[in-house]
Coordinates of C-alpha atoms (C1' of nucleotides) in Angstrom, one line a residue:
Chain A
M270 CA -126.4 -19.9 -206.5
K271 CA -127.3 -20.1 -202.8
K272 CA -129.9 -17.9 -201.2
N273 CA -129.0 -15.3 -198.7
C274 CA -128.8 -15.7 -194.9
M275 CA -131.3 -18.5 -194.7
R276 CA -134.4 -17.0 -193.1
A277 CA -136.4 -19.3 -190.9
I278 CA -137.9 -22.0 -193.0
P279 CA -141.6 -22.7 -192.5
Y280 CA -142.3 -26.0 -190.8
P281 CA -144.6 -27.3 -193.6
V282 CA -141.7 -26.8 -196.0
I283 CA -139.3 -28.7 -193.7
Q284 CA -141.8 -31.6 -193.6
R285 CA -141.8 -31.7 -197.4
L286 CA -138.0 -31.8 -197.8
P287 CA -137.7 -35.5 -197.0
V288 CA -140.5 -36.2 -199.4
Y289 CA -138.7 -34.5 -202.2
H290 CA -135.5 -36.3 -201.3
R291 CA -137.2 -39.7 -201.4
E292 CA -138.9 -39.0 -204.7
L293 CA -135.7 -37.8 -206.3
T294 CA -133.8 -40.9 -204.9
E295 CA -136.4 -43.0 -206.6
L296 CA -136.1 -41.2 -209.9
A297 CA -132.3 -41.2 -209.8
S298 CA -132.3 -45.0 -209.1
R299 CA -134.3 -45.4 -212.2
G300 CA -131.8 -43.4 -214.1
V301 CA -134.0 -40.4 -214.8
E302 CA -131.8 -37.5 -215.6
R303 CA -134.2 -34.6 -215.9
I304 CA -137.6 -33.6 -214.5
N305 CA -139.7 -30.5 -214.5
S306 CA -141.6 -29.1 -211.6
A307 CA -145.0 -30.1 -212.9
K308 CA -144.1 -33.8 -213.1
L309 CA -142.3 -34.0 -209.9
A310 CA -145.0 -32.1 -208.0
A311 CA -147.6 -34.5 -209.5
K312 CA -145.8 -37.5 -208.2
I313 CA -145.7 -36.0 -204.7
G314 CA -149.3 -34.7 -204.8
I315 CA -148.6 -31.0 -204.6
T316 CA -148.7 -28.1 -207.0
A317 CA -145.8 -27.2 -209.2
S318 CA -146.0 -23.7 -207.8
Q319 CA -145.5 -25.0 -204.3
L320 CA -142.5 -27.1 -205.3
R321 CA -140.8 -24.3 -207.0
Q322 CA -141.6 -21.9 -204.2
D323 CA -140.1 -24.4 -201.7
L324 CA -136.9 -25.0 -203.6
N325 CA -136.4 -21.3 -204.1
L326 CA -136.2 -20.8 -200.4
F327 CA -132.8 -22.5 -200.6
G328 CA -131.5 -21.5 -204.0
S329 CA -132.0 -21.8 -207.8
F330 CA -131.5 -25.3 -208.7
G331 CA -133.3 -25.5 -212.0
Q332 CA -133.0 -24.1 -215.5
Q333 CA -135.6 -22.3 -217.5
G334 CA -136.8 -24.3 -220.5
Y335 CA -135.1 -27.4 -219.1
G336 CA -136.4 -28.2 -215.7
Y337 CA -134.3 -29.8 -212.9
N338 CA -131.3 -32.2 -213.2
V339 CA -132.3 -35.1 -211.0
P340 CA -129.0 -36.2 -209.6
L341 CA -127.9 -32.6 -209.0
L342 CA -131.2 -31.7 -207.2
L343 CA -131.0 -34.9 -205.2
V344 CA -127.5 -33.9 -203.9
E345 CA -128.6 -30.4 -203.1
I346 CA -131.6 -31.5 -201.1
G347 CA -129.4 -34.0 -199.3
K348 CA -127.1 -31.2 -198.3
I349 CA -130.0 -29.1 -197.2
L350 CA -131.3 -31.9 -195.0
G351 CA -127.8 -32.5 -193.6
L352 CA -127.5 -36.0 -195.0
D353 CA -123.8 -35.3 -195.6
R354 CA -123.2 -35.6 -191.9
T355 CA -124.1 -38.1 -189.2
F356 CA -126.1 -37.6 -186.0
E357 CA -125.2 -39.6 -183.0
M358 CA -128.2 -40.6 -180.8
V359 CA -128.9 -42.2 -177.5
L360 CA -132.1 -44.0 -176.7
V361 CA -133.8 -43.9 -173.3
G362 CA -136.5 -46.5 -172.4
V363 CA -135.8 -49.9 -173.9
G364 CA -139.4 -51.1 -174.0
N365 CA -141.1 -52.6 -177.1
L366 CA -141.0 -49.4 -179.0
G367 CA -137.4 -48.6 -178.0
M368 CA -136.2 -52.0 -179.1
A369 CA -138.0 -51.7 -182.4
L370 CA -136.4 -48.4 -183.1
T371 CA -133.0 -49.7 -182.1
R372 CA -133.3 -52.6 -184.5
H373 CA -134.7 -50.4 -187.3
P374 CA -132.0 -50.5 -190.0
H375 CA -133.2 -47.4 -192.0
F376 CA -132.0 -44.7 -189.6
R377 CA -128.4 -45.6 -189.8
K378 CA -128.6 -45.6 -193.6
R379 CA -129.6 -41.9 -193.4
G380 CA -126.8 -41.0 -191.0
F381 CA -128.7 -41.3 -187.7
T382 CA -127.0 -43.9 -185.5
I383 CA -128.1 -45.1 -182.1
E384 CA -125.0 -45.3 -180.0
A385 CA -126.2 -46.2 -176.6
L386 CA -129.3 -47.5 -174.8
F387 CA -130.5 -46.6 -171.3
D388 CA -133.2 -48.0 -169.0
V389 CA -133.9 -48.3 -165.3
D390 CA -134.9 -52.0 -165.4
A391 CA -131.9 -54.0 -164.1
E392 CA -133.3 -57.1 -165.9
L393 CA -132.3 -55.5 -169.2
F394 CA -128.7 -54.8 -168.3
R395 CA -127.8 -58.3 -169.1
T396 CA -129.5 -58.2 -172.5
D397 CA -128.2 -56.9 -175.8
V398 CA -130.4 -55.1 -178.3
G399 CA -129.2 -54.8 -181.8
G400 CA -125.6 -55.3 -180.6
L401 CA -125.8 -52.6 -178.0
P402 CA -125.7 -53.2 -174.2
V403 CA -128.5 -51.6 -172.1
R404 CA -127.0 -49.3 -169.5
P405 CA -128.4 -48.0 -166.2
L406 CA -130.2 -44.7 -166.6
A407 CA -127.9 -43.4 -163.8
E408 CA -125.0 -43.5 -166.4
L409 CA -126.8 -41.3 -168.9
A410 CA -125.5 -38.0 -167.7
G411 CA -121.9 -39.3 -167.6
Y412 CA -122.2 -40.8 -171.0
C413 CA -123.5 -37.6 -172.5
Q414 CA -120.5 -35.6 -171.0
V415 CA -118.1 -38.0 -172.6
H416 CA -119.7 -38.8 -176.0
Q417 CA -121.7 -35.6 -176.7
P418 CA -124.6 -37.2 -178.6
D419 CA -126.6 -35.0 -180.9
I420 CA -130.0 -36.4 -180.3
G421 CA -131.8 -38.1 -177.4
I422 CA -134.6 -40.5 -178.2
I423 CA -137.3 -40.8 -175.4
T424 CA -139.4 -44.0 -175.5
T425 CA -140.0 -44.1 -171.7
P426 CA -143.3 -44.2 -169.9
E427 CA -145.0 -40.8 -169.7
E428 CA -144.1 -40.0 -166.1
V429 CA -140.4 -40.0 -166.7
A430 CA -140.3 -38.3 -170.1
Q431 CA -139.7 -34.8 -168.6
P432 CA -137.0 -35.8 -166.1
V433 CA -135.2 -37.8 -168.8
A434 CA -135.5 -34.8 -171.1
D435 CA -133.9 -32.7 -168.4
I436 CA -130.9 -35.1 -168.1
L437 CA -130.5 -35.1 -171.9
V438 CA -130.6 -31.3 -172.1
K439 CA -128.1 -31.0 -169.3
G440 CA -126.0 -33.5 -171.2
G441 CA -126.0 -31.1 -174.1
V442 CA -128.0 -32.8 -176.8
S443 CA -129.3 -30.4 -179.5
G444 CA -132.4 -32.4 -180.3
I445 CA -134.9 -34.7 -178.7
W446 CA -137.0 -37.2 -180.6
S447 CA -139.8 -37.9 -178.2
F448 CA -142.5 -40.6 -178.4
S449 CA -144.3 -39.5 -175.3
S450 CA -147.5 -37.5 -175.1
T451 CA -146.0 -35.0 -172.6
R452 CA -145.2 -31.6 -174.0
L453 CA -141.6 -31.4 -173.0
C454 CA -140.2 -28.2 -171.5
V455 CA -136.8 -27.6 -172.9
P456 CA -134.6 -24.5 -173.5
E457 CA -135.4 -22.9 -176.8
N458 CA -132.1 -23.9 -178.4
V459 CA -133.1 -27.5 -178.1
V460 CA -135.2 -28.9 -180.9
V461 CA -138.0 -31.3 -180.1
E462 CA -139.7 -33.6 -182.6
N463 CA -142.6 -35.4 -181.3
I464 CA -144.3 -38.6 -182.5
N465 CA -147.5 -39.3 -180.7
L466 CA -148.9 -42.6 -181.7
I467 CA -152.1 -42.4 -179.7
D468 CA -152.9 -38.9 -180.9
S469 CA -152.3 -40.1 -184.5
L470 CA -154.7 -43.0 -183.9
M471 CA -157.3 -40.8 -182.4
S472 CA -157.1 -38.4 -185.3
L473 CA -157.6 -41.3 -187.6
G474 CA -160.6 -42.4 -185.5
F475 CA -162.1 -39.0 -185.8
R476 CA -161.6 -38.7 -189.5
L477 CA -163.1 -42.2 -189.9
R478 CA -166.2 -41.2 -188.2
Q479 CA -166.4 -38.0 -190.1
A480 CA -166.1 -39.9 -193.4
Q481 CA -168.7 -42.4 -192.3
G482 CA -171.0 -39.6 -191.2
A483 CA -170.6 -38.0 -194.6
D484 CA -171.5 -41.3 -196.2
E485 CA -174.6 -41.5 -194.1
L486 CA -175.6 -38.0 -195.2
Q487 CA -175.1 -39.0 -198.8
T488 CA -177.3 -42.1 -198.4
G489 CA -179.8 -39.9 -196.6
Q490 CA -179.4 -41.6 -193.3
S491 CA -178.3 -38.6 -191.3
K492 CA -178.7 -38.9 -187.5
R493 CA -180.6 -35.7 -186.9
Chain D
M261 CA -176.4 -27.1 -178.2
K262 CA -174.8 -28.9 -181.1
K263 CA -173.5 -27.1 -184.2
N264 CA -175.2 -27.5 -187.5
C265 CA -174.4 -30.0 -190.2
M266 CA -170.7 -30.5 -189.2
R267 CA -168.8 -28.8 -192.0
A268 CA -165.4 -30.4 -192.8
I269 CA -163.1 -29.8 -189.8
P270 CA -159.7 -28.4 -190.6
Y271 CA -156.9 -31.0 -190.1
P272 CA -155.0 -28.7 -187.6
V273 CA -158.1 -28.7 -185.4
I274 CA -158.4 -32.5 -185.6
Q275 CA -154.8 -32.8 -184.5
R276 CA -155.5 -30.6 -181.4
L277 CA -158.5 -32.6 -180.3
P278 CA -156.6 -35.4 -178.7
V279 CA -154.4 -32.8 -176.9
Y280 CA -157.5 -31.2 -175.4
H281 CA -158.7 -34.5 -174.4
R282 CA -155.5 -35.5 -172.7
E283 CA -155.2 -32.2 -170.8
L284 CA -158.8 -32.4 -169.6
T285 CA -158.3 -36.0 -168.5
E286 CA -155.4 -34.8 -166.5
L287 CA -157.4 -32.0 -164.9
A288 CA -160.4 -34.2 -164.2
S289 CA -158.1 -36.8 -162.6
R290 CA -156.9 -34.1 -160.2
G291 CA -160.5 -33.2 -159.4
V292 CA -160.5 -29.8 -161.1
E293 CA -164.1 -28.9 -161.7
R294 CA -163.8 -25.7 -163.8
I295 CA -161.4 -24.0 -166.1
N296 CA -161.4 -21.0 -168.4
S297 CA -160.1 -20.9 -171.9
A298 CA -157.1 -18.8 -171.0
K299 CA -155.8 -21.2 -168.5
L300 CA -156.5 -24.4 -170.5
A301 CA -154.9 -22.8 -173.6
A302 CA -151.8 -21.8 -171.6
K303 CA -151.4 -25.4 -170.4
I304 CA -151.5 -26.6 -174.0
G305 CA -149.4 -23.8 -175.4
I306 CA -151.9 -22.2 -177.7
T307 CA -154.0 -19.0 -177.5
A308 CA -157.3 -18.8 -175.8
S309 CA -158.8 -17.5 -179.0
Q310 CA -157.8 -20.6 -180.8
L311 CA -159.2 -22.9 -178.2
R312 CA -162.6 -21.3 -178.2
Q313 CA -162.6 -21.1 -182.0
D314 CA -161.9 -24.8 -182.1
L315 CA -164.5 -25.8 -179.6
N316 CA -167.1 -23.7 -181.2
L317 CA -166.8 -25.7 -184.4
F318 CA -168.6 -28.5 -182.5
G319 CA -170.9 -26.6 -180.2
S320 CA -171.1 -24.3 -177.2
F321 CA -169.7 -26.1 -174.2
G322 CA -168.9 -23.2 -172.0
Q323 CA -170.7 -20.6 -170.0
Q324 CA -170.0 -16.8 -170.0
G325 CA -168.5 -15.6 -166.8
Y326 CA -167.8 -19.1 -165.7
G327 CA -165.7 -20.9 -168.2
Y328 CA -165.9 -24.6 -168.9
N329 CA -167.0 -27.5 -166.7
V330 CA -164.1 -29.9 -166.9
P331 CA -165.8 -33.3 -166.6
L332 CA -168.5 -32.2 -169.0
L333 CA -166.1 -30.8 -171.6
L334 CA -164.1 -34.0 -171.3
V335 CA -167.1 -36.1 -172.1
E336 CA -168.0 -33.9 -175.0
I337 CA -164.6 -34.1 -176.6
G338 CA -164.5 -37.8 -176.0
K339 CA -167.7 -38.0 -178.0
I340 CA -166.4 -35.9 -180.7
L341 CA -163.3 -38.1 -181.0
G342 CA -165.5 -41.2 -181.1
L343 CA -164.1 -42.6 -177.8
D344 CA -167.5 -43.9 -177.0
R345 CA -167.1 -46.6 -179.6
T346 CA -164.3 -49.1 -180.4
F347 CA -162.3 -49.6 -183.5
E348 CA -161.3 -53.0 -184.6
M349 CA -157.9 -53.2 -186.3
V350 CA -155.7 -55.7 -188.1
L351 CA -152.0 -55.4 -188.4
V352 CA -150.0 -56.5 -191.4
G353 CA -146.2 -56.9 -191.1
V354 CA -145.1 -58.4 -187.8
G355 CA -141.6 -57.0 -187.7
N356 CA -140.0 -55.1 -184.8
L357 CA -142.4 -52.2 -185.2
G358 CA -145.4 -54.3 -185.7
M359 CA -144.7 -56.3 -182.6
A360 CA -144.1 -53.2 -180.6
L361 CA -147.4 -51.7 -181.6
T362 CA -149.2 -55.0 -180.9
R363 CA -147.9 -55.1 -177.4
H364 CA -148.5 -51.4 -176.8
P365 CA -151.2 -51.4 -174.1
H366 CA -152.4 -47.8 -174.6
F367 CA -154.3 -48.3 -177.8
R368 CA -156.8 -50.7 -176.3
K369 CA -157.4 -48.3 -173.5
R370 CA -158.7 -45.8 -176.0
G371 CA -160.9 -48.3 -177.8
F372 CA -158.5 -49.2 -180.6
T373 CA -157.9 -53.0 -180.5
I374 CA -155.7 -55.1 -182.7
E375 CA -157.7 -58.2 -183.4
A376 CA -155.4 -60.1 -185.8
L377 CA -151.8 -60.2 -187.2
F378 CA -150.6 -61.1 -190.6
D379 CA -147.3 -61.7 -192.2
V380 CA -145.6 -63.6 -195.0
D381 CA -142.9 -65.1 -192.9
A382 CA -143.8 -68.7 -192.2
E383 CA -141.4 -68.7 -189.2
L384 CA -143.7 -66.4 -187.4
F385 CA -146.8 -68.5 -187.8
R386 CA -145.8 -70.5 -184.8
T387 CA -145.2 -67.5 -182.6
D388 CA -147.7 -65.6 -180.6
V389 CA -147.5 -61.9 -180.2
G390 CA -149.3 -60.3 -177.3
G391 CA -151.6 -63.3 -177.2
L392 CA -152.4 -63.2 -180.9
P393 CA -151.4 -65.8 -183.5
V394 CA -149.6 -64.6 -186.6
R395 CA -151.6 -65.6 -189.7
P396 CA -150.5 -66.0 -193.3
L397 CA -151.0 -62.9 -195.4
A398 CA -153.0 -65.0 -197.8
E399 CA -155.7 -65.2 -195.2
L400 CA -156.1 -61.4 -194.9
A401 CA -158.8 -61.0 -197.5
G402 CA -160.9 -63.8 -196.1
Y403 CA -160.5 -62.5 -192.5
C404 CA -161.6 -59.0 -193.6
Q405 CA -164.7 -60.4 -195.2
V406 CA -165.7 -62.3 -192.0
H407 CA -164.7 -59.8 -189.3
Q408 CA -165.0 -56.4 -191.1
P409 CA -162.2 -54.6 -189.3
D410 CA -162.4 -50.8 -189.2
I411 CA -158.7 -50.0 -189.5
G412 CA -155.7 -51.7 -191.2
I413 CA -152.2 -51.1 -189.7
I414 CA -149.4 -51.4 -192.3
T415 CA -145.9 -52.1 -190.8
T416 CA -144.6 -54.0 -193.8
P417 CA -141.5 -53.3 -195.9
E418 CA -142.0 -50.4 -198.4
E419 CA -142.4 -52.7 -201.4
V420 CA -145.5 -54.4 -200.2
A421 CA -147.2 -51.4 -198.5
Q422 CA -149.3 -50.6 -201.6
P423 CA -150.4 -54.2 -202.4
V424 CA -151.3 -54.7 -198.8
A425 CA -153.3 -51.5 -198.8
D426 CA -155.1 -52.8 -201.8
I427 CA -156.1 -55.9 -200.0
L428 CA -157.2 -54.0 -197.0
V429 CA -159.3 -51.6 -199.1
K430 CA -160.9 -54.5 -200.9
G431 CA -161.5 -56.1 -197.5
G432 CA -163.6 -53.0 -196.7
V433 CA -161.5 -51.2 -194.0
S434 CA -162.5 -47.5 -193.6
G435 CA -159.0 -46.4 -192.4
I436 CA -155.4 -47.2 -192.8
W437 CA -152.7 -46.4 -190.3
S438 CA -149.5 -46.6 -192.3
F439 CA -145.9 -46.6 -191.1
S440 CA -144.5 -46.8 -194.6
S441 CA -143.0 -43.9 -196.6
T442 CA -145.1 -44.8 -199.7
R443 CA -147.9 -42.4 -200.5
L444 CA -150.7 -45.0 -200.6
C445 CA -153.3 -44.8 -203.4
V446 CA -156.7 -45.5 -201.9
P447 CA -160.2 -44.6 -202.9
E448 CA -161.2 -41.2 -201.4
N449 CA -163.7 -42.8 -198.9
V450 CA -160.8 -44.5 -197.2
V451 CA -158.9 -42.4 -194.6
V452 CA -155.1 -42.8 -194.4
E453 CA -153.1 -41.6 -191.4
N454 CA -149.4 -41.8 -192.0
I455 CA -146.5 -42.0 -189.5
N456 CA -143.2 -41.6 -191.2
L457 CA -140.3 -42.2 -188.8
I458 CA -137.5 -41.5 -191.2
D459 CA -139.1 -38.3 -192.4
S460 CA -139.7 -37.2 -188.8
L461 CA -136.0 -37.9 -188.0
M462 CA -134.8 -36.0 -191.1
S463 CA -137.0 -33.0 -190.2
L464 CA -135.4 -33.1 -186.8
G465 CA -132.0 -33.2 -188.3
F466 CA -132.7 -30.3 -190.5
R467 CA -134.0 -28.2 -187.6
L468 CA -131.0 -29.2 -185.6
R469 CA -128.7 -27.9 -188.2
Q470 CA -130.7 -24.8 -188.7
A471 CA -130.6 -24.1 -184.9
Q472 CA -126.9 -24.7 -184.8
G473 CA -126.4 -22.5 -187.8
A474 CA -128.3 -19.8 -186.0
D475 CA -126.1 -20.2 -183.0
E476 CA -123.0 -19.8 -185.1
L477 CA -124.4 -16.6 -186.5
Q478 CA -125.0 -15.3 -183.0
T479 CA -121.4 -16.1 -182.0
G480 CA -120.2 -14.6 -185.2
Q481 CA -118.9 -17.8 -186.7
S482 CA -121.0 -17.8 -189.9
K483 CA -119.7 -20.1 -192.6
R484 CA -119.8 -17.6 -195.4
Chain J
dT233 C1' -175.8 -5.8 -160.0
dA234 C1' -170.8 -5.9 -161.5
dG235 C1' -167.2 -8.9 -163.1
dA236 C1' -165.8 -12.5 -165.7
dT237 C1' -165.6 -15.0 -169.6
dT238 C1' -167.7 -16.9 -173.4
dG239 C1' -169.2 -17.2 -178.5
dT240 C1' -168.5 -14.9 -182.6
dT241 C1' -167.2 -11.3 -185.8
dA242 C1' -163.5 -8.8 -187.8
dA243 C1' -158.4 -8.1 -188.6
dT244 C1' -154.1 -10.2 -189.3
dC245 C1' -150.9 -13.3 -190.6
dG246 C1' -148.8 -17.0 -193.2
dA247 C1' -149.0 -20.4 -196.6
dT248 C1' -150.6 -21.8 -201.1
dT249 C1' -151.8 -21.0 -205.7
dA250 C1' -151.8 -18.4 -209.9
dA251 C1' -149.7 -15.6 -213.3
dC252 C1' -146.1 -14.0 -216.0
dA253 C1' -141.7 -11.9 -217.2
dA254 C1' -137.0 -13.6 -217.5
dT255 C1' -134.2 -16.8 -219.8
dC256 C1' -132.2 -21.1 -221.1
Chain N
dT214 C1' -135.0 -18.4 -233.0
dA215 C1' -139.3 -20.5 -230.8
dG216 C1' -140.9 -23.3 -227.0
dA217 C1' -140.5 -24.7 -222.5
dT218 C1' -140.0 -23.9 -218.0
dT219 C1' -138.1 -21.6 -214.3
dG220 C1' -137.8 -17.9 -210.5
dT221 C1' -140.5 -14.6 -208.6
dT222 C1' -144.2 -11.3 -207.8
dA223 C1' -149.0 -10.8 -207.1
dA224 C1' -153.6 -12.8 -205.7
dT225 C1' -156.1 -16.0 -203.0
dC226 C1' -157.1 -18.8 -199.5
dG227 C1' -157.3 -20.6 -194.9
dA228 C1' -155.9 -20.5 -190.3
dT229 C1' -154.7 -17.8 -186.3
dT230 C1' -155.2 -13.9 -183.4
dA231 C1' -157.6 -9.9 -181.6
dA232 C1' -161.6 -7.5 -180.2
dC233 C1' -165.9 -7.0 -178.3
dA234 C1' -170.9 -7.5 -177.7
dA235 C1' -173.7 -10.9 -175.4
dT236 C1' -174.7 -13.0 -171.2
dC237 C1' -174.1 -15.9 -167.2

DNA sequence: TAGATTGTTAATCGATTAACAATC
DNA sequence: TAGATTGTTAATCGATTAACAATC
């Protein structure tokens, strides 16, 4: 019983979908057949209301008085997430992080495969990362024309993130997974997902201080 | 003119603070002396209202009719983010990602320094990553007692993320920067910042499909 | 002073939570 | 059938945006 015309899904919901998928995978692997929203939500750390609200954006997968069938719900969420297809990716910037991502085995398992690597450093052209040759950046545009990758991964230095994004966009990728701090300018039909390590660390630093500040207040050692 | 007692800062605000800091750093480096909320907000891609609202959670840093003094605001936000201090970190799990993070030069620049590396793989004990020796995991607890690191970085396989977190918590870290998918159970005084690469990629995949679905609708090629 | 722009209050919007009728 | 639990509507909460008086 699919929902109508798929209105835009709120970003917070999108972020929870992989979490649901992982939890259900775990349950299914343990042979659990059936679960209700209260228990599943508790495992994830959200309310049952929110879980049901989220699922019902996509359809009605449960049954009153019974709950949800684990394997069935797992399949449905997999479909929603597009795990029934594969995404071809190219990676630009074969530094430490780029290499680590290339060698990361988990992406392929979920249907995200890195098909080609690009860099400007001629030293790297001889090397081989995770079984893939490193190609000159100059070949990126041509490669995209021929192979039509879905996603471009940007792990370059800041200064070239935007120009690389431009090449990828011209090359026709539909999505960019960027690890740079630069807010990329791309046409609105291109989706950008950003992972910003420094920002994440700075947020952590802030919250750390805040927590410690709170501790101090509790122990009566406020700074003011 | 500092704000009173620092109520809990909403997480969305915390996430924007590093963005403000970066943009101001850029402006300052170009020698810009003064900026108003409208222009700064436009650069970042938010509303002027939001920017002013955010800043005023921490104090009044601007001046009516003038705007904000760039170097001054930069310093203030640096203080808010705790960039006037350093955070000592230990990293557990010296795989591809762990090594990449260790060699990443930007963290140190912002006051986040990785002081020690731990792993279970005896092969690694001989190697040296970014000038640091890799120590046996068994030494982690002892190391924490002696050196009192602020933050523990977890880049281990999923299965050991929680046990490692437990050791770190016992060792007295105030924050954990985790790259695992496991939702870590820690006492509430310990702050966890999670970066989940697979989830991020799956979100991107979903949005990609959604965007492509929308395109199809536009061109009249809906699937139903 | 007049113009610009903040700090801050009020209005809107969206997401989360609560409640409950529908129904398996 | 009676009990359980969903799907869904209504209420609440929080964050964003708009508006404007204060003021440099």
